[in-house]
Amino acid sequence: MSYQRNQFFTLLTYILLLSLGSVLSMLSITGTSYFIIVTLGAVLACGLMIYLVKLSGPNNFEEKTTLNHDLQWIILGTVGAIIIQFGIGFLDSLLFHSTSSQNTIQLLLMVKAYPYYFIYVMIAAPIMEEIIFRRVFFANLIKPTNIYIAGIISACLFAFMHQDTRFFVYVLMGLWFSFIYYKSKNIYVSAGSHILMNAFVLTMTMM
């Protein structure tokens, strides 16, 4: 499978997963059945996307990295993302009077009602978002534009997808994860940072 076709099927898998909820709603499937199907769909989609990443091989800047290298960048990525989430989030609410993250609140309510849904929210979703917004969009936009424009476009798409009141915070987070991915040269480093950041934010919100 060519690299371009691989990227296309990766994106198609993500779009189909995002459409799953709408399809289930049209079929009047709600409650426990809805969340079980969506969670299973996310696990399958995430597994397929990881397989497609492996199948395509490294892109222009990815390299084989050591565990020590990856752990250092994951820690840096997580700390930076938490600072952006809380520090910049506070400034955003102070300057622009934005409300608390509706996306986080809604996800928290879903996880409380359906605990197994955390597999989607805290594990599958961050991995898939990193593959799509960083590896598919950011990495492929660098060559026709440049690293800065590619970062901005992918970050805006990332923020728009979340449909949250704190759009600016999500843009900065998207830029940060692009930086971590580009510097670490490993998509699973930014995914690991994303997972840990999500876990920290949801834990703090629940306290």
mmCIF file with all atom_site columns, N, CA and C in Angstrom, residues 1-14 48-49 51-53 55-57 132 135-136 140:
data_model
loop_
_atom_site.group_PDB
_atom_site.id
_atom_site.type_symbol
_atom_site.label_atom_id
_atom_site.label_alt_id
_atom_site.label_comp_id
_atom_site.label_asym_id
_atom_site.label_entity_id
_atom_site.label_seq_id
_atom_site.pdbx_PDB_ins_code
_atom_site.Cartn_x
_atom_site.Cartn_y
_atom_site.Cartn_z
_atom_site.occupancy
_atom_site.B_iso_or_equiv
_atom_site.pdbx_formal_charge
_atom_site.auth_seq_id
_atom_site.auth_comp_id
_atom_site.auth_asym_id
_atom_site.auth_atom_id
_atom_site.pdbx_PDB_model_num
ATOM 1  N N  . MET A 1 1   ? 0.850   -1.193 0.000  1.00 0.00 ? 1   MET A N  1
ATOM 2  C CA . MET A 1 1   ? 0.000   0.000  0.000  1.00 0.00 ? 1   MET A CA 1
ATOM 3  C C  . MET A 1 1   ? 0.888   1.246  0.000  1.00 0.00 ? 1   MET A C  1
ATOM 4  N N  . SER A 1 2   ? 0.615   2.186  -0.905 1.00 0.00 ? 2   SER A N  1
ATOM 5  C CA . SER A 1 2   ? 1.415   3.394  -0.987 1.00 0.00 ? 2   SER A CA 1
ATOM 6  C C  . SER A 1 2   ? 1.166   4.271  0.236  1.00 0.00 ? 2   SER A C  1
ATOM 7  N N  . TYR A 1 3   ? 2.120   5.167  0.494  1.00 0.00 ? 3   TYR A N  1
ATOM 8  C CA . TYR A 1 3   ? 2.020   6.047  1.653  1.00 0.00 ? 3   TYR A CA 1
ATOM 9  C C  . TYR A 1 3   ? 0.765   6.919  1.559  1.00 0.00 ? 3   TYR A C  1
ATOM 10 N N  . GLN A 1 4   ? 0.462   7.441  0.362  1.00 0.00 ? 4   GLN A N  1
ATOM 11 C CA . GLN A 1 4   ? -0.702  8.303  0.187  1.00 0.00 ? 4   GLN A CA 1
ATOM 12 C C  . GLN A 1 4   ? -2.009  7.546  0.448  1.00 0.00 ? 4   GLN A C  1
ATOM 13 N N  . ARG A 1 5   ? -2.098  6.316  -0.063 1.00 0.00 ? 5   ARG A N  1
ATOM 14 C CA . ARG A 1 5   ? -3.299  5.521  0.168  1.00 0.00 ? 5   ARG A CA 1
ATOM 15 C C  . ARG A 1 5   ? -3.427  5.181  1.649  1.00 0.00 ? 5   ARG A C  1
ATOM 16 N N  . ASN A 1 6   ? -2.314  4.934  2.282  1.00 0.00 ? 6   ASN A N  1
ATOM 17 C CA . ASN A 1 6   ? -2.307  4.633  3.703  1.00 0.00 ? 6   ASN A CA 1
ATOM 18 C C  . ASN A 1 6   ? -2.868  5.799  4.503  1.00 0.00 ? 6   ASN A C  1
ATOM 19 N N  . GLN A 1 7   ? -2.422  7.009  4.172  1.00 0.00 ? 7   GLN A N  1
ATOM 20 C CA . GLN A 1 7   ? -2.906  8.205  4.850  1.00 0.00 ? 7   GLN A CA 1
ATOM 21 C C  . GLN A 1 7   ? -4.404  8.408  4.612  1.00 0.00 ? 7   GLN A C  1
ATOM 22 N N  . PHE A 1 8   ? -4.845  8.119  3.389  1.00 0.00 ? 8   PHE A N  1
ATOM 23 C CA . PHE A 1 8   ? -6.261  8.254  3.050  1.00 0.00 ? 8   PHE A CA 1
ATOM 24 C C  . PHE A 1 8   ? -7.117  7.310  3.896  1.00 0.00 ? 8   PHE A C  1
ATOM 25 N N  . PHE A 1 9   ? -6.704  6.052  4.002  1.00 0.00 ? 9   PHE A N  1
ATOM 26 C CA . PHE A 1 9   ? -7.472  5.081  4.772  1.00 0.00 ? 9   PHE A CA 1
ATOM 27 C C  . PHE A 1 9   ? -7.422  5.373  6.272  1.00 0.00 ? 9   PHE A C  1
ATOM 28 N N  . THR A 1 10  ? -6.331  5.966  6.718  1.00 0.00 ? 10  THR A N  1
ATOM 29 C CA . THR A 1 10  ? -6.236  6.379  8.124  1.00 0.00 ? 10  THR A CA 1
ATOM 30 C C  . THR A 1 10  ? -7.268  7.461  8.412  1.00 0.00 ? 10  THR A C  1
ATOM 31 N N  . LEU A 1 11  ? -7.328  8.454  7.544  1.00 0.00 ? 11  LEU A N  1
ATOM 32 C CA . LEU A 1 11  ? -8.294  9.543  7.694  1.00 0.00 ? 11  LEU A CA 1
ATOM 33 C C  . LEU A 1 11  ? -9.726  9.024  7.555  1.00 0.00 ? 11  LEU A C  1
ATOM 34 N N  . LEU A 1 12  ? -9.950  8.123  6.607  1.00 0.00 ? 12  LEU A N  1
ATOM 35 C CA . LEU A 1 12  ? -11.287 7.556  6.391  1.00 0.00 ? 12  LEU A CA 1
ATOM 36 C C  . LEU A 1 12  ? -11.758 6.791  7.626  1.00 0.00 ? 12  LEU A C  1
ATOM 37 N N  . THR A 1 13  ? -10.859 6.048  8.242  1.00 0.00 ? 13  THR A N  1
ATOM 38 C CA . THR A 1 13  ? -11.194 5.303  9.467  1.00 0.00 ? 13  THR A CA 1
ATOM 39 C C  . THR A 1 13  ? -11.664 6.250  10.558 1.00 0.00 ? 13  THR A C  1
ATOM 40 N N  . TYR A 1 14  ? -10.967 7.365  10.704 1.00 0.00 ? 14  TYR A N  1
ATOM 41 C CA . TYR A 1 14  ? -11.317 8.350  11.736 1.00 0.00 ? 14  TYR A CA 1
ATOM 42 C C  . TYR A 1 14  ? -12.675 8.991  11.439 1.00 0.00 ? 14  TYR A C  1
ATOM 43 N N  . LEU A 1 48  ? -6.706  -0.234 14.116 1.00 0.00 ? 48  LEU A N  1
ATOM 44 C CA . LEU A 1 48  ? -6.496  -0.185 12.674 1.00 0.00 ? 48  LEU A CA 1
ATOM 45 C C  . LEU A 1 48  ? -5.570  0.960  12.290 1.00 0.00 ? 48  LEU A C  1
ATOM 46 N N  . MET A 1 49  ? -5.737  2.112  12.927 1.00 0.00 ? 49  MET A N  1
ATOM 47 C CA . MET A 1 49  ? -4.899  3.264  12.616 1.00 0.00 ? 49  MET A CA 1
ATOM 48 C C  . MET A 1 49  ? -3.447  3.027  13.034 1.00 0.00 ? 49  MET A C  1
ATOM 49 N N  . TYR A 1 51  ? -2.042  0.102  13.126 1.00 0.00 ? 51  TYR A N  1
ATOM 50 C CA . TYR A 1 51  ? -1.551  -0.851 12.123 1.00 0.00 ? 51  TYR A CA 1
ATOM 51 C C  . TYR A 1 51  ? -1.166  -0.133 10.830 1.00 0.00 ? 51  TYR A C  1
ATOM 52 N N  . LEU A 1 52  ? -1.973  0.844  10.418 1.00 0.00 ? 52  LEU A N  1
ATOM 53 C CA . LEU A 1 52  ? -1.681  1.598  9.195  1.00 0.00 ? 52  LEU A CA 1
ATOM 54 C C  . LEU A 1 52  ? -0.418  2.444  9.348  1.00 0.00 ? 52  LEU A C  1
ATOM 55 N N  . VAL A 1 53  ? -0.192  2.969  10.558 1.00 0.00 ? 53  VAL A N  1
ATOM 56 C CA . VAL A 1 53  ? 1.043   3.720  10.821 1.00 0.00 ? 53  VAL A CA 1
ATOM 57 C C  . VAL A 1 53  ? 2.246   2.798  10.647 1.00 0.00 ? 53  VAL A C  1
ATOM 58 N N  . LEU A 1 55  ? 2.359   0.045  8.961  1.00 0.00 ? 55  LEU A N  1
ATOM 59 C CA . LEU A 1 55  ? 2.421   -0.403 7.578  1.00 0.00 ? 55  LEU A CA 1
ATOM 60 C C  . LEU A 1 55  ? 3.081   0.634  6.672  1.00 0.00 ? 55  LEU A C  1
ATOM 61 N N  . SER A 1 56  ? 2.827   1.900  6.937  1.00 0.00 ? 56  SER A N  1
ATOM 62 C CA . SER A 1 56  ? 3.357   2.969  6.083  1.00 0.00 ? 56  SER A CA 1
ATOM 63 C C  . SER A 1 56  ? 4.836   3.234  6.321  1.00 0.00 ? 56  SER A C  1
ATOM 64 N N  . GLY A 1 57  ? 5.332   2.887  7.523  1.00 0.00 ? 57  GLY A N  1
ATOM 65 C CA . GLY A 1 57  ? 6.732   3.160  7.829  1.00 0.00 ? 57  GLY A CA 1
ATOM 66 C C  . GLY A 1 57  ? 6.927   4.622  8.192  1.00 0.00 ? 57  GLY A C  1
ATOM 67 N N  . ILE A 1 132 ? -4.002  11.528 13.451 1.00 0.00 ? 132 ILE A N  1
ATOM 68 C CA . ILE A 1 132 ? -4.697  12.329 12.432 1.00 0.00 ? 132 ILE A CA 1
ATOM 69 C C  . ILE A 1 132 ? -4.143  13.749 12.341 1.00 0.00 ? 132 ILE A C  1
ATOM 70 N N  . ARG A 1 135 ? 0.255   13.410 12.487 1.00 0.00 ? 135 ARG A N  1
ATOM 71 C CA . ARG A 1 135 ? 0.934   12.602 11.467 1.00 0.00 ? 135 ARG A CA 1
ATOM 72 C C  . ARG A 1 135 ? 0.325   12.764 10.079 1.00 0.00 ? 135 ARG A C  1
ATOM 73 N N  . VAL A 1 136 ? -1.002  12.860 10.005 1.00 0.00 ? 136 VAL A N  1
ATOM 74 C CA . VAL A 1 136 ? -1.650  13.005 8.694  1.00 0.00 ? 136 VAL A CA 1
ATOM 75 C C  . VAL A 1 136 ? -1.640  14.461 8.236  1.00 0.00 ? 136 VAL A C  1
ATOM 76 N N  . ASN A 1 140 ? 2.176   16.074 6.694  1.00 0.00 ? 140 ASN A N  1
ATOM 77 C CA . ASN A 1 140 ? 1.999   16.155 5.249  1.00 0.00 ? 140 ASN A CA 1
ATOM 78 C C  . ASN A 1 140 ? 1.891   17.582 4.725  1.00 0.00 ? 140 ASN A C  1
#
